[in-house]
Amino acid sequence: MLLVLGRPGSGCSTLLRTLANNTDTFVEVKGDVNYGGIPAAEFKRYRGEAVYTAEEDFHNPFLTVRETLDFALRCKTPSGRLPEETRKFFREKMITLLTTSLDSKNR
C-alpha cells in the first residue's frame, strides 16, 4: 500500500495513476514505462496487481480495520490464487498479514 501526499496540482494523482498503469486518459506518456522489467503494454494483463484508488473514495468511519480490509478484499480478490485457496481463506490470510504488519489493535 502506498500513500503519496502533496499540494493540489503537484502531480500526486498522476504519479499514482502511472504506478498503477492507469494512463489511458493521459494525453501522452513520454519515454518507456516498465513495471519490474515488464513493459506497460504487457503489464495490463496484471491489472489487479497495482490498483489506483481515487482520493474521492469514501470509507465508512464506523467499520473496524478488519471490516474495512474485508470489504476491500471482497471487491478485489484476485482470481489467480493457489488451487486449494478459497476466496474466504485468501481474505483471512491477507487480513492477518496486513493487520500484523501494520500492528493494528482493531483486528
mmCIF file of N, CA and C in Angstrom:
data_model
loop_
_atom_site.group_PDB
_atom_site.id
_atom_site.type_symbol
_atom_site.label_atom_id
_atom_site.label_comp_id
_atom_site.label_asym_id
_atom_site.label_seq_id
_atom_site.Cartn_x
_atom_site.Cartn_y
_atom_site.Cartn_z
ATOM 1 N N MET A 1 0.857 -1.155 0.000
ATOM 2 C CA MET A 1 0.000 0.000 0.000
ATOM 3 C C MET A 1 0.906 1.221 0.000
ATOM 4 N N LEU A 2 0.528 2.232 -0.801
ATOM 5 C CA LEU A 2 1.339 3.434 -0.935
ATOM 6 C C LEU A 2 0.440 4.645 -0.846
ATOM 7 N N LEU A 3 0.838 5.602 -0.038
ATOM 8 C CA LEU A 3 0.133 6.873 0.091
ATOM 9 C C LEU A 3 1.113 7.963 -0.275
ATOM 10 N N VAL A 4 0.707 8.852 -1.169
ATOM 11 C CA VAL A 4 1.537 9.978 -1.565
ATOM 12 C C VAL A 4 0.767 11.246 -1.229
ATOM 13 N N LEU A 5 1.385 12.129 -0.465
ATOM 14 C CA LEU A 5 0.739 13.381 -0.081
ATOM 15 C C LEU A 5 1.441 14.554 -0.736
ATOM 16 N N GLY A 6 0.680 15.524 -1.167
ATOM 17 C CA GLY A 6 1.248 16.726 -1.768
ATOM 18 C C GLY A 6 0.175 17.764 -1.979
ATOM 19 N N ARG A 7 0.601 18.953 -2.296
ATOM 20 C CA ARG A 7 -0.331 20.038 -2.540
ATOM 21 C C ARG A 7 -1.140 19.758 -3.807
ATOM 22 N N PRO A 8 -2.346 20.324 -3.904
ATOM 23 C CA PRO A 8 -3.137 20.157 -5.133
ATOM 24 C C PRO A 8 -2.346 20.620 -6.356
ATOM 25 N N GLY A 9 -2.370 19.802 -7.396
ATOM 26 C CA GLY A 9 -1.679 20.150 -8.626
ATOM 27 C C GLY A 9 -0.209 19.759 -8.657
ATOM 28 N N SER A 10 0.274 19.111 -7.600
ATOM 29 C CA SER A 10 1.697 18.759 -7.543
ATOM 30 C C SER A 10 2.028 17.460 -8.282
ATOM 31 N N GLY A 11 1.010 16.732 -8.744
ATOM 32 C CA GLY A 11 1.251 15.534 -9.534
ATOM 33 C C GLY A 11 1.133 14.222 -8.779
ATOM 34 N N CYS A 12 0.619 14.243 -7.552
ATOM 35 C CA CYS A 12 0.494 13.005 -6.769
ATOM 36 C C CYS A 12 -0.411 11.991 -7.470
ATOM 37 N N SER A 13 -1.582 12.438 -7.916
ATOM 38 C CA SER A 13 -2.511 11.526 -8.588
ATOM 39 C C SER A 13 -1.918 11.007 -9.889
ATOM 40 N N THR A 14 -1.195 11.868 -10.611
ATOM 41 C CA THR A 14 -0.556 11.446 -11.858
ATOM 42 C C THR A 14 0.476 10.362 -11.582
ATOM 43 N N LEU A 15 1.281 10.551 -10.541
ATOM 44 C CA LEU A 15 2.281 9.542 -10.171
ATOM 45 C C LEU A 15 1.606 8.225 -9.815
ATOM 46 N N LEU A 16 0.583 8.273 -8.965
ATOM 47 C CA LEU A 16 -0.085 7.043 -8.535
ATOM 48 C C LEU A 16 -0.794 6.348 -9.697
ATOM 49 N N ARG A 17 -1.413 7.116 -10.583
ATOM 50 C CA ARG A 17 -2.067 6.516 -11.752
ATOM 51 C C ARG A 17 -1.031 5.871 -12.671
ATOM 52 N N THR A 18 0.133 6.485 -12.800
ATOM 53 C CA THR A 18 1.197 5.905 -13.623
ATOM 54 C C THR A 18 1.706 4.614 -12.991
ATOM 55 N N LEU A 19 1.900 4.609 -11.674
ATOM 56 C CA LEU A 19 2.359 3.402 -10.979
ATOM 57 C C LEU A 19 1.355 2.259 -11.121
ATOM 58 N N ALA A 20 0.068 2.597 -11.220
ATOM 59 C CA ALA A 20 -0.972 1.580 -11.377
ATOM 60 C C ALA A 20 -1.247 1.267 -12.851
ATOM 61 N N ASN A 21 -0.465 1.861 -13.757
ATOM 62 C CA ASN A 21 -0.623 1.673 -15.201
ATOM 63 C C ASN A 21 -2.024 2.086 -15.659
ATOM 64 N N ASN A 22 -2.526 3.145 -15.046
ATOM 65 C CA ASN A 22 -3.850 3.671 -15.347
ATOM 66 C C ASN A 22 -3.666 4.983 -16.118
ATOM 67 N N THR A 23 -3.085 4.891 -17.305
ATOM 68 C CA THR A 23 -2.711 6.080 -18.078
ATOM 69 C C THR A 23 -3.515 6.245 -19.360
ATOM 70 N N ASP A 24 -4.597 5.507 -19.515
ATOM 71 C CA ASP A 24 -5.385 5.548 -20.751
ATOM 72 C C ASP A 24 -5.918 6.939 -21.075
ATOM 73 N N THR A 25 -6.216 7.737 -20.057
ATOM 74 C CA THR A 25 -6.785 9.066 -20.300
ATOM 75 C C THR A 25 -5.713 10.150 -20.419
ATOM 76 N N PHE A 26 -4.439 9.804 -20.264
ATOM 77 C CA PHE A 26 -3.364 10.778 -20.400
ATOM 78 C C PHE A 26 -3.245 11.187 -21.869
ATOM 79 N N VAL A 27 -2.885 12.436 -22.115
ATOM 80 C CA VAL A 27 -2.673 12.906 -23.487
ATOM 81 C C VAL A 27 -1.532 12.122 -24.112
ATOM 82 N N GLU A 28 -0.435 11.981 -23.379
ATOM 83 C CA GLU A 28 0.682 11.170 -23.860
ATOM 84 C C GLU A 28 1.568 10.763 -22.692
ATOM 85 N N VAL A 29 2.308 9.719 -22.898
ATOM 86 C CA VAL A 29 3.309 9.272 -21.931
ATOM 87 C C VAL A 29 4.622 9.214 -22.693
ATOM 88 N N LYS A 30 5.559 10.054 -22.282
ATOM 89 C CA LYS A 30 6.862 10.084 -22.959
ATOM 90 C C LYS A 30 7.810 9.114 -22.269
ATOM 91 N N GLY A 31 8.582 8.429 -23.071
ATOM 92 C CA GLY A 31 9.567 7.506 -22.522
ATOM 93 C C GLY A 31 8.988 6.117 -22.330
ATOM 94 N N ASP A 32 9.804 5.254 -21.773
ATOM 95 C CA ASP A 32 9.402 3.864 -21.530
ATOM 96 C C ASP A 32 8.987 3.708 -20.077
ATOM 97 N N VAL A 33 7.870 3.051 -19.859
ATOM 98 C CA VAL A 33 7.398 2.756 -18.515
ATOM 99 C C VAL A 33 7.423 1.244 -18.354
ATOM 100 N N ASN A 34 8.162 0.773 -17.353
ATOM 101 C CA ASN A 34 8.265 -0.664 -17.077
ATOM 102 C C ASN A 34 7.909 -0.922 -15.625
ATOM 103 N N TYR A 35 7.362 -2.076 -15.370
ATOM 104 C CA TYR A 35 6.969 -2.494 -14.030
ATOM 105 C C TYR A 35 7.757 -3.752 -13.695
ATOM 106 N N GLY A 36 8.833 -3.593 -12.952
ATOM 107 C CA GLY A 36 9.688 -4.732 -12.654
ATOM 108 C C GLY A 36 10.231 -5.370 -13.912
ATOM 109 N N GLY A 37 10.533 -4.548 -14.917
ATOM 110 C CA GLY A 37 11.050 -5.050 -16.184
ATOM 111 C C GLY A 37 9.981 -5.435 -17.194
ATOM 112 N N ILE A 38 8.708 -5.347 -16.800
ATOM 113 C CA ILE A 38 7.604 -5.681 -17.698
ATOM 114 C C ILE A 38 7.115 -4.395 -18.357
ATOM 115 N N PRO A 39 7.103 -4.327 -19.689
ATOM 116 C CA PRO A 39 6.614 -3.118 -20.374
ATOM 117 C C PRO A 39 5.148 -2.833 -20.031
ATOM 118 N N ALA A 40 4.779 -1.544 -20.025
ATOM 119 C CA ALA A 40 3.424 -1.128 -19.641
ATOM 120 C C ALA A 40 2.342 -1.850 -20.444
ATOM 121 N N ALA A 41 2.539 -2.023 -21.748
ATOM 122 C CA ALA A 41 1.522 -2.689 -22.578
ATOM 123 C C ALA A 41 1.284 -4.125 -22.116
ATOM 124 N N GLU A 42 2.343 -4.813 -21.744
ATOM 125 C CA GLU A 42 2.215 -6.203 -21.278
ATOM 126 C C GLU A 42 1.687 -6.260 -19.845
ATOM 127 N N PHE A 43 2.007 -5.228 -19.045
ATOM 128 C CA PHE A 43 1.598 -5.213 -17.639
ATOM 129 C C PHE A 43 0.083 -5.095 -17.486
ATOM 130 N N LYS A 44 -0.620 -4.682 -18.525
ATOM 131 C CA LYS A 44 -2.079 -4.581 -18.457
ATOM 132 C C LYS A 44 -2.722 -5.930 -18.121
ATOM 133 N N ARG A 45 -2.020 -7.031 -18.409
ATOM 134 C CA ARG A 45 -2.523 -8.363 -18.040
ATOM 135 C C ARG A 45 -2.606 -8.530 -16.527
ATOM 136 N N TYR A 46 -1.857 -7.737 -15.795
ATOM 137 C CA TYR A 46 -1.784 -7.847 -14.335
ATOM 138 C C TYR A 46 -2.562 -6.713 -13.672
ATOM 139 N N ARG A 47 -3.681 -6.319 -14.252
ATOM 140 C CA ARG A 47 -4.475 -5.174 -13.794
ATOM 141 C C ARG A 47 -4.704 -5.158 -12.280
ATOM 142 N N GLY A 48 -5.021 -6.267 -11.680
ATOM 143 C CA GLY A 48 -5.336 -6.308 -10.254
ATOM 144 C C GLY A 48 -4.141 -6.220 -9.331
ATOM 145 N N GLU A 49 -2.935 -6.274 -9.861
ATOM 146 C CA GLU A 49 -1.735 -6.246 -9.026
ATOM 147 C C GLU A 49 -1.377 -4.842 -8.558
ATOM 148 N N ALA A 50 -1.689 -3.837 -9.350
ATOM 149 C CA ALA A 50 -1.438 -2.440 -8.991
ATOM 150 C C ALA A 50 -2.728 -1.680 -9.252
ATOM 151 N N VAL A 51 -3.326 -1.145 -8.200
ATOM 152 C CA VAL A 51 -4.638 -0.516 -8.317
ATOM 153 C C VAL A 51 -4.568 0.913 -7.817
ATOM 154 N N TYR A 52 -5.141 1.815 -8.566
ATOM 155 C CA TYR A 52 -5.235 3.217 -8.158
ATOM 156 C C TYR A 52 -6.631 3.458 -7.601
ATOM 157 N N THR A 53 -6.706 3.990 -6.385
ATOM 158 C CA THR A 53 -7.976 4.352 -5.779
ATOM 159 C C THR A 53 -8.017 5.864 -5.679
ATOM 160 N N ALA A 54 -8.981 6.465 -6.330
ATOM 161 C CA ALA A 54 -9.080 7.927 -6.356
ATOM 162 C C ALA A 54 -9.259 8.500 -4.958
ATOM 163 N N GLU A 55 -8.823 9.725 -4.786
ATOM 164 C CA GLU A 55 -8.896 10.364 -3.479
ATOM 165 C C GLU A 55 -10.328 10.624 -3.030
ATOM 166 N N GLU A 56 -11.276 10.545 -3.940
ATOM 167 C CA GLU A 56 -12.678 10.756 -3.591
ATOM 168 C C GLU A 56 -13.317 9.497 -3.022
ATOM 169 N N ASP A 57 -12.528 8.471 -2.812
ATOM 170 C CA ASP A 57 -13.038 7.214 -2.298
ATOM 171 C C ASP A 57 -13.623 7.448 -0.900
ATOM 172 N N PHE A 58 -14.830 6.928 -0.666
ATOM 173 C CA PHE A 58 -15.490 7.116 0.618
ATOM 174 C C PHE A 58 -15.326 5.866 1.475
ATOM 175 N N HIS A 59 -15.126 6.078 2.763
ATOM 176 C CA HIS A 59 -14.963 4.977 3.706
ATOM 177 C C HIS A 59 -15.951 5.163 4.850
ATOM 178 N N ASN A 60 -16.499 4.074 5.321
ATOM 179 C CA ASN A 60 -17.425 4.119 6.437
ATOM 180 C C ASN A 60 -16.623 4.242 7.727
ATOM 181 N N PRO A 61 -16.773 5.343 8.473
ATOM 182 C CA PRO A 61 -15.968 5.543 9.684
ATOM 183 C C PRO A 61 -16.347 4.626 10.839
ATOM 184 N N PHE A 62 -17.440 3.879 10.695
ATOM 185 C CA PHE A 62 -17.888 3.008 11.775
ATOM 186 C C PHE A 62 -17.366 1.579 11.644
ATOM 187 N N LEU A 63 -16.674 1.279 10.542
ATOM 188 C CA LEU A 63 -16.113 -0.054 10.354
ATOM 189 C C LEU A 63 -14.775 -0.173 11.079
ATOM 190 N N THR A 64 -14.512 -1.350 11.598
ATOM 191 C CA THR A 64 -13.195 -1.604 12.190
ATOM 192 C C THR A 64 -12.185 -1.755 11.062
ATOM 193 N N VAL A 65 -10.915 -1.812 11.418
ATOM 194 C CA VAL A 65 -9.869 -2.032 10.417
ATOM 195 C C VAL A 65 -10.124 -3.347 9.702
ATOM 196 N N ARG A 66 -10.447 -4.378 10.462
ATOM 197 C CA ARG A 66 -10.710 -5.696 9.882
ATOM 198 C C ARG A 66 -11.879 -5.656 8.899
ATOM 199 N N GLU A 67 -12.975 -5.003 9.281
ATOM 200 C CA GLU A 67 -14.141 -4.912 8.410
ATOM 201 C C GLU A 67 -13.834 -4.123 7.130
ATOM 202 N N THR A 68 -13.036 -3.070 7.263
ATOM 203 C CA THR A 68 -12.651 -2.273 6.098
ATOM 204 C C THR A 68 -11.802 -3.096 5.139
ATOM 205 N N LEU A 69 -10.812 -3.822 5.680
ATOM 206 C CA LEU A 69 -9.964 -4.674 4.842
ATOM 207 C C LEU A 69 -10.780 -5.788 4.198
ATOM 208 N N ASP A 70 -11.698 -6.381 4.957
ATOM 209 C CA ASP A 70 -12.525 -7.451 4.402
ATOM 210 C C ASP A 70 -13.382 -6.923 3.251
ATOM 211 N N PHE A 71 -13.955 -5.735 3.421
ATOM 212 C CA PHE A 71 -14.749 -5.140 2.349
ATOM 213 C C PHE A 71 -13.894 -4.907 1.105
ATOM 214 N N ALA A 72 -12.705 -4.324 1.292
ATOM 215 C CA ALA A 72 -11.805 -4.054 0.160
ATOM 216 C C ALA A 72 -11.414 -5.347 -0.543
ATOM 217 N N LEU A 73 -11.120 -6.381 0.224
ATOM 218 C CA LEU A 73 -10.720 -7.654 -0.369
ATOM 219 C C LEU A 73 -11.890 -8.363 -1.052
ATOM 220 N N ARG A 74 -13.103 -8.176 -0.569
ATOM 221 C CA ARG A 74 -14.273 -8.746 -1.248
ATOM 222 C C ARG A 74 -14.443 -8.109 -2.625
ATOM 223 N N CYS A 75 -14.075 -6.825 -2.724
ATOM 224 C CA CYS A 75 -14.194 -6.116 -4.002
ATOM 225 C C CYS A 75 -13.081 -6.489 -4.965
ATOM 226 N N LYS A 76 -11.933 -6.905 -4.448
ATOM 227 C CA LYS A 76 -10.775 -7.106 -5.320
ATOM 228 C C LYS A 76 -9.952 -8.315 -4.891
ATOM 229 N N THR A 77 -10.560 -9.492 -4.849
ATOM 230 C CA THR A 77 -9.816 -10.713 -4.570
ATOM 231 C C THR A 77 -9.351 -11.286 -5.903
ATOM 232 N N PRO A 78 -8.041 -11.490 -6.064
ATOM 233 C CA PRO A 78 -7.538 -11.972 -7.363
ATOM 234 C C PRO A 78 -8.060 -13.367 -7.703
ATOM 235 N N SER A 79 -8.272 -13.587 -8.975
ATOM 236 C CA SER A 79 -8.739 -14.905 -9.412
ATOM 237 C C SER A 79 -7.584 -15.901 -9.484
ATOM 238 N N GLY A 80 -6.356 -15.396 -9.582
ATOM 239 C CA GLY A 80 -5.185 -16.261 -9.686
ATOM 240 C C GLY A 80 -4.629 -16.649 -8.319
ATOM 241 N N ARG A 81 -5.442 -17.351 -7.528
ATOM 242 C CA ARG A 81 -4.997 -17.805 -6.207
ATOM 243 C C ARG A 81 -4.450 -19.228 -6.319
ATOM 244 N N LEU A 82 -3.903 -19.732 -5.224
ATOM 245 C CA LEU A 82 -3.468 -21.122 -5.191
ATOM 246 C C LEU A 82 -4.678 -22.030 -5.412
ATOM 247 N N PRO A 83 -4.496 -23.192 -6.012
ATOM 248 C CA PRO A 83 -5.632 -24.064 -6.351
ATOM 249 C C PRO A 83 -6.548 -24.398 -5.176
ATOM 250 N N GLU A 84 -5.983 -24.631 -4.001
ATOM 251 C CA GLU A 84 -6.804 -25.026 -2.853
ATOM 252 C C GLU A 84 -7.259 -23.838 -2.010
ATOM 253 N N GLU A 85 -6.964 -22.624 -2.465
ATOM 254 C CA GLU A 85 -7.238 -21.422 -1.680
ATOM 255 C C GLU A 85 -8.594 -20.812 -2.055
ATOM 256 N N THR A 86 -9.537 -20.854 -1.112
ATOM 257 C CA THR A 86 -10.839 -20.245 -1.358
ATOM 258 C C THR A 86 -10.724 -18.727 -1.233
ATOM 259 N N ARG A 87 -11.741 -18.031 -1.732
ATOM 260 C CA ARG A 87 -11.752 -16.570 -1.610
ATOM 261 C C ARG A 87 -11.732 -16.166 -0.138
ATOM 262 N N LYS A 88 -12.518 -16.856 0.704
ATOM 263 C CA LYS A 88 -12.577 -16.525 2.131
ATOM 264 C C LYS A 88 -11.225 -16.763 2.798
ATOM 265 N N PHE A 89 -10.589 -17.893 2.491
ATOM 266 C CA PHE A 89 -9.279 -18.189 3.079
ATOM 267 C C PHE A 89 -8.263 -17.126 2.666
ATOM 268 N N PHE A 90 -8.288 -16.722 1.393
ATOM 269 C CA PHE A 90 -7.376 -15.682 0.909
ATOM 270 C C PHE A 90 -7.598 -14.383 1.670
ATOM 271 N N ARG A 91 -8.884 -13.989 1.842
ATOM 272 C CA ARG A 91 -9.181 -12.748 2.574
ATOM 273 C C ARG A 91 -8.652 -12.823 3.991
ATOM 274 N N GLU A 92 -8.908 -13.930 4.677
ATOM 275 C CA GLU A 92 -8.441 -14.084 6.065
ATOM 276 C C GLU A 92 -6.919 -14.008 6.149
ATOM 277 N N LYS A 93 -6.255 -14.663 5.206
ATOM 278 C CA LYS A 93 -4.790 -14.646 5.177
ATOM 279 C C LYS A 93 -4.264 -13.223 4.980
ATOM 280 N N MET A 94 -4.858 -12.495 4.048
ATOM 281 C CA MET A 94 -4.416 -11.127 3.770
ATOM 282 C C MET A 94 -4.717 -10.186 4.937
ATOM 283 N N ILE A 95 -5.876 -10.343 5.558
ATOM 284 C CA ILE A 95 -6.220 -9.505 6.715
ATOM 285 C C ILE A 95 -5.228 -9.737 7.841
ATOM 286 N N THR A 96 -4.897 -10.997 8.102
ATOM 287 C CA THR A 96 -3.910 -11.313 9.153
ATOM 288 C C THR A 96 -2.555 -10.715 8.804
ATOM 289 N N LEU A 97 -2.132 -10.874 7.563
ATOM 290 C CA LEU A 97 -0.850 -10.327 7.124
ATOM 291 C C LEU A 97 -0.808 -8.811 7.288
ATOM 292 N N LEU A 98 -1.851 -8.126 6.818
ATOM 293 C CA LEU A 98 -1.867 -6.663 6.869
ATOM 294 C C LEU A 98 -1.992 -6.128 8.295
ATOM 295 N N THR A 99 -2.873 -6.713 9.094
ATOM 296 C CA THR A 99 -3.029 -6.207 10.464
ATOM 297 C C THR A 99 -1.798 -6.498 11.310
ATOM 298 N N THR A 100 -1.137 -7.604 11.043
ATOM 299 C CA THR A 100 0.095 -7.915 11.768
ATOM 300 C C THR A 100 1.217 -6.962 11.358
ATOM 301 N N SER A 101 1.352 -6.753 10.058
ATOM 302 C CA SER A 101 2.436 -5.881 9.594
ATOM 303 C C SER A 101 2.193 -4.427 9.973
ATOM 304 N N LEU A 102 0.931 -4.022 10.096
ATOM 305 C CA LEU A 102 0.611 -2.651 10.492
ATOM 306 C C LEU A 102 0.427 -2.538 12.004
ATOM 307 N N ASP A 103 0.550 -3.657 12.700
ATOM 308 C CA ASP A 103 0.385 -3.723 14.158
ATOM 309 C C ASP A 103 -0.931 -3.103 14.578
ATOM 310 N N SER A 104 -1.998 -3.460 13.884
ATOM 311 C CA SER A 104 -3.313 -2.906 14.160
ATOM 312 C C SER A 104 -3.896 -3.510 15.422
ATOM 313 N N LYS A 105 -4.427 -2.672 16.261
ATOM 314 C CA LYS A 105 -5.049 -3.128 17.508
ATOM 315 C C LYS A 105 -6.504 -3.561 17.291
ATOM 316 N N ASN A 106 -7.101 -3.172 16.140
ATOM 317 C CA ASN A 106 -8.515 -3.468 15.867
ATOM 318 C C ASN A 106 -8.682 -4.677 14.977
ATOM 319 N N ARG A 107 -7.932 -5.725 15.185
ATOM 320 C CA ARG A 107 -8.037 -6.897 14.333
ATOM 321 C C ARG A 107 -9.357 -7.540 14.567
#
